[in-house]
Structure formats: C-alpha cells, structure tokens
C-alpha cells in the first residue's frame, strides 16, 4: 500500500479503524503517521471549540437583509450547480501539509478565544445612564428586521463580563498544560511560568473590576491578558504536539 | 621519638599524596569520563553562501537552543554559518529566488537539551527583510534595513542600528533596541523593553509584567504607546522634544520628575483623567508627537535626560 492508498482509505472509511494493510503501511511510513496524528489532533481540537463561536441567527438575518438591500444578493438565491466533492477531499486537500494542519489547530484555538473576547466586549451591557445615549447612534435598518432572538437587556454583571472567555480558556488550560507536563525543557518551564503570571494578572484585574466595574483601563488590560493566555495555550499545544 | 617522626613523615607523605596526586587523578578521571560525551556532542559547522539579486527575504526557524546573529555587508550575498552541538540536530537551508530559508530541525526527539544547541550566524545585504523565530537563544541583528518579524519564547532580542517595520514578540525574552528607526511593535508577557537613542516614529510596546524604558528623542508627528501591566514604564526625554503626553494607571503611580518641562495642554482640549485611574496630561514644547503611557499597577515615570 502506498501513501495515496492510505489517503483513499481515510477518505472512504474515516480515521478508524484502519484496515490491516493501511496499518502495515503506517508502521513503515513516518509521513503517514504524522499525517494521521495531525488529522486526529485537528478533529479533537475542533470538538473542543466552544459552541458559542456560531453567531446568533439575528446576525445572519441582519446581514442577509443588508446584502439584499444593497442588491448584492437576491432572494431566492440562484443555485449554482457544483460538482459534488466529498467533504473528505476538501479537508484532505487543505490539510495535506503537516505545517498547515499544525498552524490551523493553533489558529483555531486562538481565533476562538479572540472571538470570544471580542464577543464578550461587544455584548457588554452599558450602564443604564449610557445605554440611552448610545442606542440611537446605532443606525436603524431601512427595512425592519425581526430579531426574535434578541434578549432583553440584563442587569450588568461586572465581574462576569469575561466569564465565557475565562471558562473556555480554563477548559483548554489542562489540555494545553497536560501536553507539556512531562517536558523538562526550559521553554516549557518558561511557558508554564508565564501562564502562571498571566493567570495571576487576570485574577488581579478581575478582582479590581469587581470593585471598579467601569474602569476601562483595567478592562483593556484584562482583555489583553486573555488574548495572551489564548496565545500561550496555543503555543503549549503546538509544542506538545511536536514533543509527542 | 623516631617512631613518632616516622609516623609524622608517613602522615606527611600521605597528605602530600592526597594534595598532589589525587587532584591530578581526579582531573584525569573527569576528563576521561567527559571525553565520550564530548565525542558524542562534537561541534559541527555548516557554511553556505547564496547570491541574491534584489532585497532578500531571510526566514529562520531555530527550534533548538541557540543564538541567531544577523549582520550586514556590502555584498549581494547571504552567508549562513550554522554550528550545532551534536548530530541530533540538523539544518535545512534552501534558496528560492531571493528568499533564503534556514530551519534547524531536531533529528532525534529523545535528545537532551544540551545536545540541541544550534547557533546561526548570518551576513546579509544591508537591505534585507527578516523573519526569525527561535526558542531560547539570543536574536541579535545589527545594521539591517528592512521589515522584520522576530519571535522568541525565552530568548532576548538585541537590535542595533536597524530600521524598518520591526515586530518583536516574546514570551519572557527582553528587547534592547539601540539606535533603531522606523516603526516598532513589541509585545511580551514577562519581557522588558529598552529603547535607546531611537529614531522611531511609531512605537507600540506592551508587556504584562516587564518594564519599559524609552530613552531618546520623540520624532515630530510620531506616535508612541507604551504599556506595562505590572512593571515600570519610564520615559526620558530631552528639553528640545515636542510632544503631548497622556499617562494613565489604574492602581499604580505616576511619578512626574519633569514638572518644570511639562506644561498644561496648549491645544485647547482639556483632558481629564477617568475617575477610576490616576492620570497625567501635559505638553512638552509644541506637542507635535503623541505619547501615551499606561500601566495597570506599575509606576509610570517621566523624566528629562541630562
């Protein structure tokens, strides 16, 4: 069996269980082993992505309305016949490069965290005095768009502003630290040490924000610290994969 | 008496033996035991030269522990010298047009950190773009003009007389930038940043726990942002500088040691610090450049150079 045959098997039968011939080839071929390891990590990482990364329906509704209004799209949209390509071929073609796959795992995690941070910041509820002033600034859509999913404004929870981000990153943390747990390399020690520093800084900012919820400067630092934490975890995972 | 003398003599000879022979034997044993290790970790050297036609792009990824040094010359050539501590690490060097890629790769995953040391010494044309990534070793770049992105986990980055758009990203490594020009972005968690005698017109420095020092002139119309979460942010300016200053800290202190030079803002905009922060606003000279300093809990110090 050749490398391309293994790809074919993967395309048709998925990651596991692999047939005996494919396993025999894997035992001999390091590239294929790496390829499968990459795919497995990618699938694992994808499973761990937070479900909140999907924008709410109202975003799509507003977007569609705006695009229709500008004449960029028409409803019903024309259906363009596309040659059927299996999902596996697309994924396989895109991730055929080990470096790409590695980078993609890191990017997915960092992107999820950054999206989460920005999402948290944009959904932050303004204090009552400011909300009234801010709301009219938002340009009303010319065509009214129903927003069935818009939740009524809730009472601000100052300390919980970054809750989702914190939770997602905290979920990732044991995975990332676990991947370099056994490593005695000075780099990994440095990463662990810096993660500790960032965690301490986050705790300090969170505590301060509980006391001074409208302190924008602290909020900026907290947001930056979460992004740094996301990048650190991503670096740990990337290194962990290269070690293992 | 005689017996006593003999005993003393024997004891004296014994201590002489201990003093003189034992160290020699020990040293011999030490070196003989070290020999196989040195043999296993023989230093190897690789050198390659590449001709280039235009402004080359040099990409280095050093996964090993080691120093990357880049200096310039007048030749239209890129010279790469790599030294490695063992054969458990190797270099992949390739040229594609004016792009030169150098990658240090680990050949034996079970190798010990000491066996994974690889230094790279490059000599490049003065106008060269760089993209360097290393883990622990120092990155040193001198007299290179061009955009550069330099990344390191724990290694420091030292730049001297470089110019262009410079991006430096470290986890705990520090930056020392001497006589740099152009635009500089630095971000780090634990690293410090020292900007000395710069000619930079756009500066963004951000570190979570490290310190920031800017000692030099602010270019007119330049934009400068320097932030540290918990560290010291110190700016030393000269009396001929011209800039607007905005310094803010959440729980730290603003230490203004240049009261005589810092005037209230002369542009008609009245700045008021947020009630949750400690702030300082002012103008030096005509206020042509814009300088923003901030910290979460660290000290911000503003002082005039002698």
PDB file of N, CA, C and O in Angstrom, chain A residues 85-127:
ATOM      1  N   UNK A  85     -18.180  17.209  -4.460  1.00  0.00           N
ATOM      2  CA  UNK A  85     -16.850  16.872  -3.926  1.00  0.00           C
ATOM      3  C   UNK A  85     -17.063  16.440  -2.491  1.00  0.00           C
ATOM      4  O   UNK A  85     -17.732  17.140  -1.731  1.00  0.00           O
ATOM      5  N   UNK A  86     -16.513  15.315  -2.150  1.00  0.00           N
ATOM      6  CA  UNK A  86     -16.761  14.831  -0.792  1.00  0.00           C
ATOM      7  C   UNK A  86     -16.068  15.744   0.212  1.00  0.00           C
ATOM      8  O   UNK A  86     -15.035  16.349  -0.080  1.00  0.00           O
ATOM      9  N   UNK A  87     -16.665  15.837   1.375  1.00  0.00           N
ATOM     10  CA  UNK A  87     -16.086  16.711   2.408  1.00  0.00           C
ATOM     11  C   UNK A  87     -14.670  16.276   2.737  1.00  0.00           C
ATOM     12  O   UNK A  87     -13.796  17.078   3.027  1.00  0.00           O
ATOM     13  N   UNK A  88     -14.467  14.980   2.634  1.00  0.00           N
ATOM     14  CA  UNK A  88     -13.149  14.484   2.994  1.00  0.00           C
ATOM     15  C   UNK A  88     -12.080  14.974   2.031  1.00  0.00           C
ATOM     16  O   UNK A  88     -10.972  15.332   2.426  1.00  0.00           O
ATOM     17  N   UNK A  89     -12.450  15.041   0.707  1.00  0.00           N
ATOM     18  CA  UNK A  89     -11.475  15.508  -0.277  1.00  0.00           C
ATOM     19  C   UNK A  89     -11.078  16.948   0.004  1.00  0.00           C
ATOM     20  O   UNK A  89      -9.906  17.309  -0.114  1.00  0.00           O
ATOM     21  N   UNK A  90     -12.069  17.748   0.379  1.00  0.00           N
ATOM     22  CA  UNK A  90     -11.767  19.155   0.656  1.00  0.00           C
ATOM     23  C   UNK A  90     -10.833  19.279   1.848  1.00  0.00           C
ATOM     24  O   UNK A  90      -9.819  19.971   1.802  1.00  0.00           O
ATOM     25  N   UNK A  91     -11.201  18.585   2.907  1.00  0.00           N
ATOM     26  CA  UNK A  91     -10.384  18.661   4.137  1.00  0.00           C
ATOM     27  C   UNK A  91      -9.000  18.098   3.864  1.00  0.00           C
ATOM     28  O   UNK A  91      -7.981  18.688   4.220  1.00  0.00           O
ATOM     29  N   UNK A  92      -8.989  16.981   3.153  1.00  0.00           N
ATOM     30  CA  UNK A  92      -7.716  16.328   2.889  1.00  0.00           C
ATOM     31  C   UNK A  92      -6.802  17.221   2.056  1.00  0.00           C
ATOM     32  O   UNK A  92      -5.613  17.336   2.303  1.00  0.00           O
ATOM     33  N   UNK A  93      -7.413  17.876   1.030  1.00  0.00           N
ATOM     34  CA  UNK A  93      -6.608  18.748   0.177  1.00  0.00           C
ATOM     35  C   UNK A  93      -6.043  19.914   0.965  1.00  0.00           C
ATOM     36  O   UNK A  93      -4.887  20.292   0.811  1.00  0.00           O
ATOM     37  N   UNK A  94      -6.887  20.460   1.839  1.00  0.00           N
ATOM     38  CA  UNK A  94      -6.460  21.642   2.589  1.00  0.00           C
ATOM     39  C   UNK A  94      -5.402  21.312   3.626  1.00  0.00           C
ATOM     40  O   UNK A  94      -4.459  22.059   3.844  1.00  0.00           O
ATOM     41  N   UNK A  95      -5.578  20.167   4.253  1.00  0.00           N
ATOM     42  CA  UNK A  95      -4.665  19.830   5.350  1.00  0.00           C
ATOM     43  C   UNK A  95      -3.612  18.811   4.938  1.00  0.00           C
ATOM     44  O   UNK A  95      -3.079  18.094   5.761  1.00  0.00           O
ATOM     45  N   UNK A  96      -3.345  18.752   3.641  1.00  0.00           N
ATOM     46  CA  UNK A  96      -2.372  17.765   3.210  1.00  0.00           C
ATOM     47  C   UNK A  96      -0.970  18.121   3.693  1.00  0.00           C
ATOM     48  O   UNK A  96      -0.085  17.303   3.691  1.00  0.00           O
ATOM     49  N   UNK A  97      -0.804  19.329   4.110  1.00  0.00           N
ATOM     50  CA  UNK A  97       0.501  19.767   4.593  1.00  0.00           C
ATOM     51  C   UNK A  97       0.512  19.740   6.122  1.00  0.00           C
ATOM     52  O   UNK A  97      -0.355  20.292   6.762  1.00  0.00           O
ATOM     53  N   UNK A  98       1.515  19.122   6.674  1.00  0.00           N
ATOM     54  CA  UNK A  98       1.586  18.991   8.137  1.00  0.00           C
ATOM     55  C   UNK A  98       1.687  20.357   8.818  1.00  0.00           C
ATOM     56  O   UNK A  98       1.052  20.613   9.824  1.00  0.00           O
ATOM     57  N   UNK A  99       2.451  21.243   8.221  1.00  0.00           N
ATOM     58  CA  UNK A  99       2.637  22.572   8.822  1.00  0.00           C
ATOM     59  C   UNK A  99       1.305  23.311   8.866  1.00  0.00           C
ATOM     60  O   UNK A  99       0.938  23.922   9.873  1.00  0.00           O
ATOM     61  N   UNK A 100       0.580  23.196   7.749  1.00  0.00           N
ATOM     62  CA  UNK A 100      -0.722  23.865   7.693  1.00  0.00           C
ATOM     63  C   UNK A 100      -1.645  23.350   8.792  1.00  0.00           C
ATOM     64  O   UNK A 100      -2.332  24.112   9.470  1.00  0.00           O
ATOM     65  N   UNK A 101      -1.630  22.041   8.927  1.00  0.00           N
ATOM     66  CA  UNK A 101      -2.518  21.443   9.925  1.00  0.00           C
ATOM     67  C   UNK A 101      -2.145  21.906  11.325  1.00  0.00           C
ATOM     68  O   UNK A 101      -2.995  22.279  12.132  1.00  0.00           O
ATOM     69  N   UNK A 102      -0.831  21.928  11.593  1.00  0.00           N
ATOM     70  CA  UNK A 102      -0.363  22.370  12.903  1.00  0.00           C
ATOM     71  C   UNK A 102      -0.768  23.810  13.153  1.00  0.00           C
ATOM     72  O   UNK A 102      -1.314  24.155  14.202  1.00  0.00           O
ATOM     73  N   UNK A 103      -0.512  24.644  12.140  1.00  0.00           N
ATOM     74  CA  UNK A 103      -0.849  26.055  12.298  1.00  0.00           C
ATOM     75  C   UNK A 103      -2.345  26.229  12.494  1.00  0.00           C
ATOM     76  O   UNK A 103      -2.799  27.048  13.287  1.00  0.00           O
ATOM     77  N   UNK A 104      -3.098  25.404  11.772  1.00  0.00           N
ATOM     78  CA  UNK A 104      -4.553  25.557  11.817  1.00  0.00           C
ATOM     79  C   UNK A 104      -5.091  25.278  13.218  1.00  0.00           C
ATOM     80  O   UNK A 104      -5.987  25.970  13.689  1.00  0.00           O
ATOM     81  N   UNK A 105      -4.535  24.252  13.866  1.00  0.00           N
ATOM     82  CA  UNK A 105      -5.001  23.929  15.219  1.00  0.00           C
ATOM     83  C   UNK A 105      -4.773  25.114  16.142  1.00  0.00           C
ATOM     84  O   UNK A 105      -5.673  25.550  16.871  1.00  0.00           O
ATOM     85  N   UNK A 106      -3.570  25.676  16.045  1.00  0.00           N
ATOM     86  CA  UNK A 106      -3.253  26.845  16.876  1.00  0.00           C
ATOM     87  C   UNK A 106      -4.164  28.005  16.554  1.00  0.00           C
ATOM     88  O   UNK A 106      -4.722  28.647  17.449  1.00  0.00           O
ATOM     89  N   UNK A 107      -4.344  28.255  15.257  1.00  0.00           N
ATOM     90  CA  UNK A 107      -5.153  29.402  14.842  1.00  0.00           C
ATOM     91  C   UNK A 107      -6.591  29.229  15.307  1.00  0.00           C
ATOM     92  O   UNK A 107      -7.225  30.172  15.778  1.00  0.00           O
ATOM     93  N   UNK A 108      -7.105  27.999  15.189  1.00  0.00           N
ATOM     94  CA  UNK A 108      -8.492  27.760  15.596  1.00  0.00           C
ATOM     95  C   UNK A 108      -8.697  28.111  17.062  1.00  0.00           C
ATOM     96  O   UNK A 108      -9.667  28.769  17.433  1.00  0.00           O
ATOM     97  N   UNK A 109      -7.740  27.684  17.891  1.00  0.00           N
ATOM     98  CA  UNK A 109      -7.883  27.937  19.324  1.00  0.00           C
ATOM     99  C   UNK A 109      -7.757  29.424  19.621  1.00  0.00           C
ATOM    100  O   UNK A 109      -8.574  30.013  20.323  1.00  0.00           O
ATOM    101  N   UNK A 110      -6.722  30.048  19.012  1.00  0.00           N
ATOM    102  CA  UNK A 110      -6.529  31.479  19.250  1.00  0.00           C
ATOM    103  C   UNK A 110      -7.727  32.266  18.720  1.00  0.00           C
ATOM    104  O   UNK A 110      -8.229  33.173  19.382  1.00  0.00           O
ATOM    105  N   UNK A 111      -8.202  31.878  17.524  1.00  0.00           N
ATOM    106  CA  UNK A 111      -9.325  32.609  16.933  1.00  0.00           C
ATOM    107  C   UNK A 111     -10.566  32.482  17.803  1.00  0.00           C
ATOM    108  O   UNK A 111     -11.307  33.448  18.006  1.00  0.00           O
ATOM    109  N   UNK A 112     -10.773  31.273  18.324  1.00  0.00           N
ATOM    110  CA  UNK A 112     -11.948  31.076  19.170  1.00  0.00           C
ATOM    111  C   UNK A 112     -11.875  31.964  20.397  1.00  0.00           C
ATOM    112  O   UNK A 112     -12.849  32.605  20.787  1.00  0.00           O
ATOM    113  N   UNK A 113     -10.675  32.025  20.971  1.00  0.00           N
ATOM    114  CA  UNK A 113     -10.527  32.842  22.180  1.00  0.00           C
ATOM    115  C   UNK A 113     -10.688  34.318  21.870  1.00  0.00           C
ATOM    116  O   UNK A 113     -11.385  35.040  22.582  1.00  0.00           O
ATOM    117  N   UNK A 114     -10.078  34.766  20.763  1.00  0.00           N
ATOM    118  CA  UNK A 114     -10.177  36.180  20.397  1.00  0.00           C
ATOM    119  C   UNK A 114     -11.632  36.531  20.079  1.00  0.00           C
ATOM    120  O   UNK A 114     -12.150  37.557  20.517  1.00  0.00           O
ATOM    121  N   UNK A 115     -12.288  35.627  19.336  1.00  0.00           N
ATOM    122  CA  UNK A 115     -13.688  35.872  19.014  1.00  0.00           C
ATOM    123  C   UNK A 115     -14.500  35.998  20.296  1.00  0.00           C
ATOM    124  O   UNK A 115     -15.345  36.878  20.446  1.00  0.00           O
ATOM    125  N   UNK A 116     -14.180  35.103  21.230  1.00  0.00           N
ATOM    126  CA  UNK A 116     -14.906  35.112  22.492  1.00  0.00           C
ATOM    127  C   UNK A 116     -14.701  36.415  23.240  1.00  0.00           C
ATOM    128  O   UNK A 116     -15.643  37.011  23.738  1.00  0.00           O
ATOM    129  N   UNK A 117     -13.440  36.873  23.251  1.00  0.00           N
ATOM    130  CA  UNK A 117     -13.129  38.112  23.973  1.00  0.00           C
ATOM    131  C   UNK A 117     -13.873  39.270  23.339  1.00  0.00           C
ATOM    132  O   UNK A 117     -14.528  40.055  23.995  1.00  0.00           O
ATOM    133  N   UNK A 118     -13.810  39.338  21.984  1.00  0.00           N
ATOM    134  CA  UNK A 118     -14.471  40.455  21.313  1.00  0.00           C
ATOM    135  C   UNK A 118     -15.976  40.363  21.490  1.00  0.00           C
ATOM    136  O   UNK A 118     -16.649  41.355  21.700  1.00  0.00           O
ATOM    137  N   UNK A 119     -16.467  39.146  21.398  1.00  0.00           N
ATOM    138  CA  UNK A 119     -17.899  38.942  21.556  1.00  0.00           C
ATOM    139  C   UNK A 119     -18.343  39.404  22.937  1.00  0.00           C
ATOM    140  O   UNK A 119     -19.337  40.089  23.099  1.00  0.00           O
ATOM    141  N   UNK A 120     -17.533  39.057  23.930  1.00  0.00           N
ATOM    142  CA  UNK A 120     -17.851  39.478  25.300  1.00  0.00           C
ATOM    143  C   UNK A 120     -17.868  40.997  25.407  1.00  0.00           C
ATOM    144  O   UNK A 120     -18.703  41.588  26.041  1.00  0.00           O
ATOM    145  N   UNK A 121     -16.869  41.605  24.744  1.00  0.00           N
ATOM    146  CA  UNK A 121     -16.777  43.058  24.859  1.00  0.00           C
ATOM    147  C   UNK A 121     -17.944  43.747  24.162  1.00  0.00           C
ATOM    148  O   UNK A 121     -18.466  44.730  24.630  1.00  0.00           O
ATOM    149  N   UNK A 122     -18.327  43.208  23.003  1.00  0.00           N
ATOM    150  CA  UNK A 122     -19.409  43.870  22.275  1.00  0.00           C
ATOM    151  C   UNK A 122     -20.749  43.627  22.937  1.00  0.00           C
ATOM    152  O   UNK A 122     -21.641  44.455  22.849  1.00  0.00           O
ATOM    153  N   UNK A 123     -20.900  42.516  23.614  1.00  0.00           N
ATOM    154  CA  UNK A 123     -22.181  42.240  24.241  1.00  0.00           C
ATOM    155  C   UNK A 123     -22.265  42.796  25.650  1.00  0.00           C
ATOM    156  O   UNK A 123     -23.249  42.617  26.336  1.00  0.00           O
ATOM    157  N   UNK A 124     -21.215  43.478  26.073  1.00  0.00           N
ATOM    158  CA  UNK A 124     -21.226  44.036  27.413  1.00  0.00           C
ATOM    159  C   UNK A 124     -22.358  45.054  27.516  1.00  0.00           C
ATOM    160  O   UNK A 124     -22.536  45.899  26.655  1.00  0.00           O
ATOM    161  N   UNK A 125     -23.097  44.950  28.577  1.00  0.00           N
ATOM    162  CA  UNK A 125     -24.241  45.826  28.737  1.00  0.00           C
ATOM    163  C   UNK A 125     -23.794  47.146  29.338  1.00  0.00           C
ATOM    164  O   UNK A 125     -23.067  47.188  30.319  1.00  0.00           O
ATOM    165  N   UNK A 126     -24.206  48.214  28.688  1.00  0.00           N
ATOM    166  CA  UNK A 126     -23.823  49.543  29.170  1.00  0.00           C
ATOM    167  C   UNK A 126     -24.608  49.868  30.441  1.00  0.00           C
ATOM    168  O   UNK A 126     -25.714  49.380  30.641  1.00  0.00           O
ATOM    169  N   UNK A 127     -24.067  50.728  31.254  1.00  0.00           N
ATOM    170  CA  UNK A 127     -24.834  51.163  32.409  1.00  0.00           C
ATOM    171  C   UNK A 127     -26.077  51.919  31.930  1.00  0.00           C
ATOM    172  O   UNK A 127     -26.058  52.524  30.854  1.00  0.00           O
TER     173      UNK A 127
END
